Every structure is written in structure tokens, then in C-alpha cells.
Amino acid sequence: MMKTALYLLSLAIACLSARNAPDRLLKEAKVSLPEAVEKALPEIKDGSPVSARLREEKSRIVYVVNVARGESGVRMSIDAKTKEIVAQAPLKKNYATLLGASKISMAKAVELATVKVAGKATRVEFELKKGKPVVEVMVVLDGKLFEVKLDAVSGSVLKVEQEDDDDDDGDDDGDEDDDD
């Protein structure tokens, strides 16, 4: 009985992690990450994107795009099939330091990462690591997930790593803390 329970639990965990597998989500998405960001920006006057991620929410595949504006920000969910904005919510985090330190755009970061790993971007996130601005871009190539880390000032590639296939760590607000 205990073996059966453990087997069922491991099966359930495997199914949940496959649910947000970037390769599967990309196959179902009709809109690219850069197109989703382009859709979000006109909605937030004078905003700058700080993160974007492809994920599944409430049985819908969406790009969650966080856009900073002044000392606050806005989180937008954009349907990855129709390009429709399906949700919008304010963010309390102040991104001023990050934006002031970063010199390359999100579009440029995606371009540089996909030159290094010739796949499709599923996540982009600007962040400060030890006080230095970096951009992490997750790229899917041939069913494999790669993290391309860039210097957010020069655009130079700092590191490329192959990752596991689950790009959903539950943290999508552009900070280093897990969302609750």
C-alpha cells in the first residue's frame, strides 16, 4: 500500500512539473515573447519591461509581463494564442535602481540570447546580482532549456547553462523572492 501511495505521489509531481514545461507551452503558443511584450508596452505609458515569462494559468497559456513605471509597476497577462490582455494588476516593487543600472532593452537581450542559443525565448528577467545588473533569458532549443545570462550594461554573454525542463519556479514578479 505504501509503495502504491509513493508511486501515485511521484506520478502526480511529474505531471505537475510537465504542465509548465516550456517546450510544450511554446508548441501551443501562437505569439512570441517579444510580440507579447510589444502588446503590453503601449498599455503602460512610459513603462519599461523588467520580466516576461510564458506559463499556464487557469488552463490558459499566457505571457506574464512585468512593466516598471516610475516607482511602481504593472503585471499584465497576455494570452499566448490570441494576444489579448487578459489580466492586469499593480506591482508594489520599486524597479528604479534596476532600470537605472541596466542599459540594454528586453528586445536586445532576447536577440543576443537567441544568437547564442538559436531557439525561442520563454522567459526574460532583469535583476541585480551582487549589485550588478544582469538579464537571464531562458531559451528552448530542440526540446532542451538553456539559461543565457547577459551583462545588462554591455550585453555580453556571461554564462550559458542547460537547465531542467521546468521553467515555472512560482516567482514571476522580477524579484528574487518566491511569490506567496
Short mmCIF file of C-alpha atoms in Angstrom, two decimals:
data_model
loop_
_atom_site.label_atom_id
_atom_site.label_comp_id
_atom_site.label_asym_id
_atom_site.label_seq_id
_atom_site.Cartn_x
_atom_site.Cartn_y
_atom_site.Cartn_z
CA MET A 1 0.00 0.00 0.00
CA MET A 2 2.83 2.42 0.89
CA LYS A 3 4.60 1.70 -2.42
CA THR A 4 1.39 2.44 -4.32
CA ALA A 5 0.93 5.74 -2.49
CA LEU A 6 4.54 6.77 -3.19
CA TYR A 7 4.17 5.80 -6.84
CA LEU A 8 0.98 7.87 -7.20
CA LEU A 9 2.59 10.83 -5.47
CA SER A 10 5.65 10.74 -7.75
CA LEU A 11 3.39 10.42 -10.79
CA ALA A 12 1.36 13.46 -9.68
CA ILE A 13 4.52 15.53 -9.15
CA ALA A 14 5.82 14.55 -12.59
CA CYS A 15 2.53 15.58 -14.20
CA LEU A 16 2.51 18.95 -12.44
CA SER A 17 6.07 19.81 -13.49
CA ALA A 18 5.34 18.84 -17.11
CA ARG A 19 2.32 21.15 -17.10
CA ASN A 20 4.50 24.26 -17.37
CA ALA A 21 7.29 22.68 -19.42
CA PRO A 22 8.44 25.50 -21.73
CA ASP A 23 8.74 23.25 -24.79
CA ARG A 24 5.09 22.18 -24.50
CA LEU A 25 3.91 25.74 -23.90
CA LEU A 26 5.86 27.05 -26.90
CA LYS A 27 4.24 24.46 -29.15
CA GLU A 28 0.78 25.73 -28.14
CA ALA A 29 1.62 29.46 -28.20
CA LYS A 30 0.89 31.41 -31.37
CA VAL A 31 2.52 34.61 -30.05
CA SER A 32 6.24 35.00 -29.33
CA LEU A 33 7.64 36.54 -26.16
CA PRO A 34 8.77 39.72 -27.99
CA GLU A 35 5.29 40.09 -29.53
CA ALA A 36 3.68 39.80 -26.08
CA VAL A 37 6.00 42.46 -24.68
CA GLU A 38 5.19 44.72 -27.65
CA LYS A 39 1.49 44.29 -26.85
CA ALA A 40 1.99 45.21 -23.18
CA LEU A 41 4.13 48.33 -23.61
CA PRO A 42 1.59 50.67 -25.26
CA GLU A 43 -0.80 49.92 -22.40
CA ILE A 44 1.68 51.25 -19.81
CA LYS A 45 2.74 54.75 -20.84
CA ASP A 46 6.44 55.39 -20.16
CA GLY A 47 6.89 51.82 -18.90
CA SER A 48 9.92 49.55 -19.24
CA PRO A 49 9.60 45.76 -19.21
CA VAL A 50 11.58 44.07 -16.43
CA SER A 51 10.42 40.49 -16.85
CA ALA A 52 8.32 38.32 -19.12
CA ARG A 53 7.51 34.65 -18.82
CA LEU A 54 5.47 32.05 -20.70
CA ARG A 55 3.33 29.98 -18.36
CA GLU A 56 -0.02 28.30 -17.91
CA GLU A 57 -2.55 29.99 -15.63
CA LYS A 58 -6.09 28.76 -15.10
CA SER A 59 -5.90 26.45 -18.16
CA ARG A 60 -4.78 29.34 -20.38
CA ILE A 61 -1.29 29.82 -21.81
CA VAL A 62 -0.16 33.37 -21.16
CA TYR A 63 2.87 35.60 -21.12
CA VAL A 64 3.14 37.35 -17.77
CA VAL A 65 4.88 40.66 -18.43
CA ASN A 66 6.00 42.93 -15.60
CA VAL A 67 6.39 46.55 -16.66
CA ALA A 68 8.03 49.14 -14.40
CA ARG A 69 6.78 52.70 -14.41
CA GLY A 70 8.25 55.26 -12.06
CA GLU A 71 8.40 53.80 -8.57
CA SER A 72 5.83 51.09 -9.23
CA GLY A 73 4.89 48.63 -11.90
CA VAL A 74 2.13 46.65 -13.56
CA ARG A 75 1.82 42.91 -14.14
CA MET A 76 -0.01 42.02 -17.35
CA SER A 77 -1.11 38.60 -18.58
CA ILE A 78 -1.31 38.31 -22.35
CA ASP A 79 -2.96 35.31 -23.98
CA ALA A 80 -0.25 33.43 -25.92
CA LYS A 81 -2.73 32.35 -28.59
CA THR A 82 -4.82 35.49 -29.19
CA LYS A 83 -2.52 38.31 -27.95
CA GLU A 84 -5.41 39.55 -25.82
CA ILE A 85 -4.64 41.22 -22.49
CA VAL A 86 -6.49 39.00 -20.01
CA ALA A 87 -5.36 40.45 -16.67
CA GLN A 88 -3.64 43.49 -15.26
CA ALA A 89 -2.57 44.17 -11.67
CA PRO A 90 -0.37 46.73 -9.91
CA LEU A 91 3.03 45.77 -8.53
CA LYS A 92 4.42 47.34 -5.37
CA LYS A 93 8.09 46.76 -6.11
CA ASN A 94 10.29 49.74 -6.99
CA TYR A 95 12.42 48.93 -10.04
CA ALA A 96 14.17 52.33 -10.29
CA THR A 97 17.64 51.07 -9.26
CA LEU A 98 17.45 48.11 -11.64
CA LEU A 99 16.26 50.24 -14.57
CA GLY A 100 18.88 52.91 -13.90
CA ALA A 101 21.67 50.32 -13.91
CA SER A 102 20.51 48.35 -16.98
CA LYS A 103 21.42 49.71 -20.42
CA ILE A 104 20.15 47.09 -22.87
CA SER A 105 16.49 46.62 -23.74
CA MET A 106 14.49 43.44 -23.26
CA ALA A 107 14.26 43.07 -27.04
CA LYS A 108 18.06 43.33 -27.34
CA ALA A 109 18.53 40.79 -24.53
CA VAL A 110 16.29 38.28 -26.33
CA GLU A 111 18.11 38.94 -29.60
CA LEU A 112 21.56 38.41 -28.03
CA ALA A 113 20.46 35.27 -26.18
CA THR A 114 18.88 33.68 -29.24
CA VAL A 115 22.01 34.40 -31.28
CA LYS A 116 23.99 32.46 -28.66
CA VAL A 117 21.38 29.64 -28.40
CA ALA A 118 19.35 29.56 -31.62
CA GLY A 119 15.97 28.75 -30.08
CA LYS A 120 12.91 30.57 -28.75
CA ALA A 121 12.83 32.64 -25.58
CA THR A 122 10.30 31.66 -22.90
CA ARG A 123 11.43 33.95 -20.08
CA VAL A 124 13.43 37.13 -19.65
CA GLU A 125 14.23 38.67 -16.31
CA PHE A 126 16.30 41.71 -15.40
CA GLU A 127 17.74 41.57 -11.90
CA LEU A 128 20.57 42.79 -9.72
CA LYS A 129 23.09 40.11 -8.74
CA LYS A 130 25.58 41.30 -6.14
CA GLY A 131 24.71 44.87 -7.15
CA LYS A 132 25.32 44.29 -10.87
CA PRO A 133 22.52 44.31 -13.45
CA VAL A 134 22.10 41.04 -15.33
CA VAL A 135 19.50 39.63 -17.67
CA GLU A 136 18.56 35.96 -17.56
CA VAL A 137 16.95 34.63 -20.72
CA MET A 138 15.54 31.11 -20.89
CA VAL A 139 15.71 29.68 -24.41
CA VAL A 140 14.26 26.41 -25.70
CA LEU A 141 16.20 24.63 -28.43
CA ASP A 142 15.34 21.11 -29.63
CA GLY A 143 13.27 20.45 -26.51
CA LYS A 144 16.10 21.49 -24.18
CA LEU A 145 16.03 24.52 -21.90
CA PHE A 146 19.04 26.84 -21.71
CA GLU A 147 19.66 29.79 -19.42
CA VAL A 148 21.64 32.55 -21.09
CA LYS A 149 22.92 35.10 -18.59
CA LEU A 150 23.87 38.51 -20.01
CA ASP A 151 25.52 41.63 -18.61
CA ALA A 152 22.63 44.15 -18.65
CA VAL A 153 25.03 47.03 -19.37
CA SER A 154 27.17 45.70 -22.23
CA GLY A 155 25.02 42.81 -23.46
CA SER A 156 27.96 40.42 -23.26
CA VAL A 157 27.18 36.77 -22.54
CA LEU A 158 28.26 35.85 -19.01
CA LYS A 159 27.16 32.22 -18.94
CA VAL A 160 25.12 29.61 -20.82
CA GLU A 161 23.76 26.59 -18.93
CA GLN A 162 21.42 23.79 -19.83
CA GLU A 163 18.59 23.68 -17.29
CA ASP A 164 15.89 21.20 -16.32
CA ASP A 165 12.69 21.44 -18.38
CA ASP A 166 10.51 23.16 -15.76
CA ASP A 167 10.69 26.92 -16.15
CA ASP A 168 7.99 27.65 -13.57
CA ASP A 169 9.58 28.36 -10.23
CA GLY A 170 6.48 30.15 -8.98
CA ASP A 171 8.26 33.51 -8.94
CA ASP A 172 7.24 35.85 -11.71
CA ASP A 173 7.50 39.35 -10.34
CA GLY A 174 11.07 40.10 -11.32
CA ASP A 175 12.50 39.83 -7.83
CA GLU A 176 14.41 37.07 -6.13
CA ASP A 177 11.70 36.16 -3.63
CA ASP A 178 9.14 33.45 -4.25
CA ASP A 179 5.60 34.76 -4.61
CA ASP A 180 3.13 33.75 -1.93
#
